[in-house]
XYZ file of C-alpha atoms in Angstrom:
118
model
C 0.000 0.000 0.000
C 2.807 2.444 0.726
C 4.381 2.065 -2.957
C 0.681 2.557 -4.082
C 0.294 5.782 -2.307
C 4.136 7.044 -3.384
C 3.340 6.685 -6.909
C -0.340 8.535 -6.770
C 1.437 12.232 -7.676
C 3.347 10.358 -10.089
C 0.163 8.936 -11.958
C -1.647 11.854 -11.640
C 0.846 14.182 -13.299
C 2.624 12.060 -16.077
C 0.077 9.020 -16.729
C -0.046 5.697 -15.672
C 2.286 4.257 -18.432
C 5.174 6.831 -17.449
C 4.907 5.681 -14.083
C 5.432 1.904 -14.486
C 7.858 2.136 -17.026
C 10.075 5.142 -15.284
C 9.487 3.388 -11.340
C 9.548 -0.755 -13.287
C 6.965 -1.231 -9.599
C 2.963 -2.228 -10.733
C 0.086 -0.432 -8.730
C -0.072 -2.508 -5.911
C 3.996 -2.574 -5.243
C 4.177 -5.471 -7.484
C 7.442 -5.469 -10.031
C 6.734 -5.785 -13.627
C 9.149 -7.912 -15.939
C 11.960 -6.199 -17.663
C 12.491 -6.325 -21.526
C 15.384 -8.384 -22.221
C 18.081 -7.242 -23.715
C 20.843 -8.749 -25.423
C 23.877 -7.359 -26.718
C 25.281 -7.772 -29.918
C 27.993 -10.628 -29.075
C 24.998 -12.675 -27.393
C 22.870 -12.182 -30.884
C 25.735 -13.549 -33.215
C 26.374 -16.416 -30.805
C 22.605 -17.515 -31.176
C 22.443 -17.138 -34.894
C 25.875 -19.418 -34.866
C 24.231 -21.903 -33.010
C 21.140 -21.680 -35.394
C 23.672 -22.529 -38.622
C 25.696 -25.135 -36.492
C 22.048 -27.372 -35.565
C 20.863 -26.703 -39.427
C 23.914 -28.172 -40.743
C 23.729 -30.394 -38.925
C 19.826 -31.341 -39.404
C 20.968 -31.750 -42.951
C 22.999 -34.740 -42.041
C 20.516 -37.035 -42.906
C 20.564 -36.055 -46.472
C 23.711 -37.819 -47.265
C 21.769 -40.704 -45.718
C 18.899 -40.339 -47.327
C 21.177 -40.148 -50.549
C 22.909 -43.203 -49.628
C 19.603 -45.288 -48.845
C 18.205 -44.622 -52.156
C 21.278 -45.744 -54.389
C 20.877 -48.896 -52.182
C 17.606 -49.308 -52.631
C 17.887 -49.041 -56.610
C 21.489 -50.828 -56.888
C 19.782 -54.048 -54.918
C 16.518 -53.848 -57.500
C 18.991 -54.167 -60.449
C 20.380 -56.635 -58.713
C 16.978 -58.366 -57.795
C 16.390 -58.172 -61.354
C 19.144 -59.373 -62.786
C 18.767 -62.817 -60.201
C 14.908 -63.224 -61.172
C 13.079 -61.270 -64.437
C 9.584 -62.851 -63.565
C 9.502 -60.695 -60.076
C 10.081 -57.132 -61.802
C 6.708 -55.926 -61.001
C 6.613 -56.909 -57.678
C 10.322 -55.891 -57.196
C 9.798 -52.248 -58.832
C 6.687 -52.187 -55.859
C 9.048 -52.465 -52.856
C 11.522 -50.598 -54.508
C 9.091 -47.678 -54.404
C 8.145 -48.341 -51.070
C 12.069 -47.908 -50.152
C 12.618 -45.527 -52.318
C 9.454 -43.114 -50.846
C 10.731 -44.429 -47.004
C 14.213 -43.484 -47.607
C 13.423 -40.172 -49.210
C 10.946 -38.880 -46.372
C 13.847 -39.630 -43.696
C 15.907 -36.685 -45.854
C 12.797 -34.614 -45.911
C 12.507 -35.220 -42.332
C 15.894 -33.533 -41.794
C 15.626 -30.456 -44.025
C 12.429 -29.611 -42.432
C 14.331 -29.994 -39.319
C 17.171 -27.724 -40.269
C 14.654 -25.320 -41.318
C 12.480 -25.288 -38.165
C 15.862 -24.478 -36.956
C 16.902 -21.720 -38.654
C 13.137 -19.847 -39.038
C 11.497 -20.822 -36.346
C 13.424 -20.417 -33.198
């Protein structure tokens, strides 16, 4: 109550707003939060990290590239063992193919979130 009653001339001659921001103490004695501030150094730090986790979000790319020239090298090979299975081959090869590919999707919308959304 005492804070309340100190700040009454204050409200009365420069406006409620004035007050709370120029005292940082709420009507009823209460403090308000602070902006935060950073400083430049802490800014280019964050935005290092950010690059650091998308590149390495993107990662599972290279996987995602390496799964796929499996996935095709063993159909040829498939194919080349038994020509009577190609339809059913080229079927899980597509299934593997669209699994491996979503994995590397996965990532870049990973490194992404990263570097956009936080």
């Amino acid at each position: 109550f005492a804070n309340y009653c100190m700040m009454l001339p204050i409200i009365r001659s420069q406006g409620l707003k004035v007050a709370l921001m120029s005292r940082n103490v709420g009507i009823y004695g209460l403090t308000t939060r602070l902006p935060l501030h950073t400083t430049a150094a802490r800014k280019d730090i964050d935005q290092a990290a950010k690059y650091i986790g998308a590149g390495a979000a993107t990662v599972g790319a290279a996987g995602s590239g390496a799964g796929i020239g499996s996935v095709f090298g063993n159909l040829c090979i498939a194919y080349a063992r038994n020509p009577g299975l190609k339809q059913q081959l080229f079927t899980y090869t597509l299934l593997g193919f669209a699994v491996s590919e979503t994995m590397g999707l996965f990532s870049f919308m990973m490194a992404f979130l990263i570097l956009y959304a936080f």
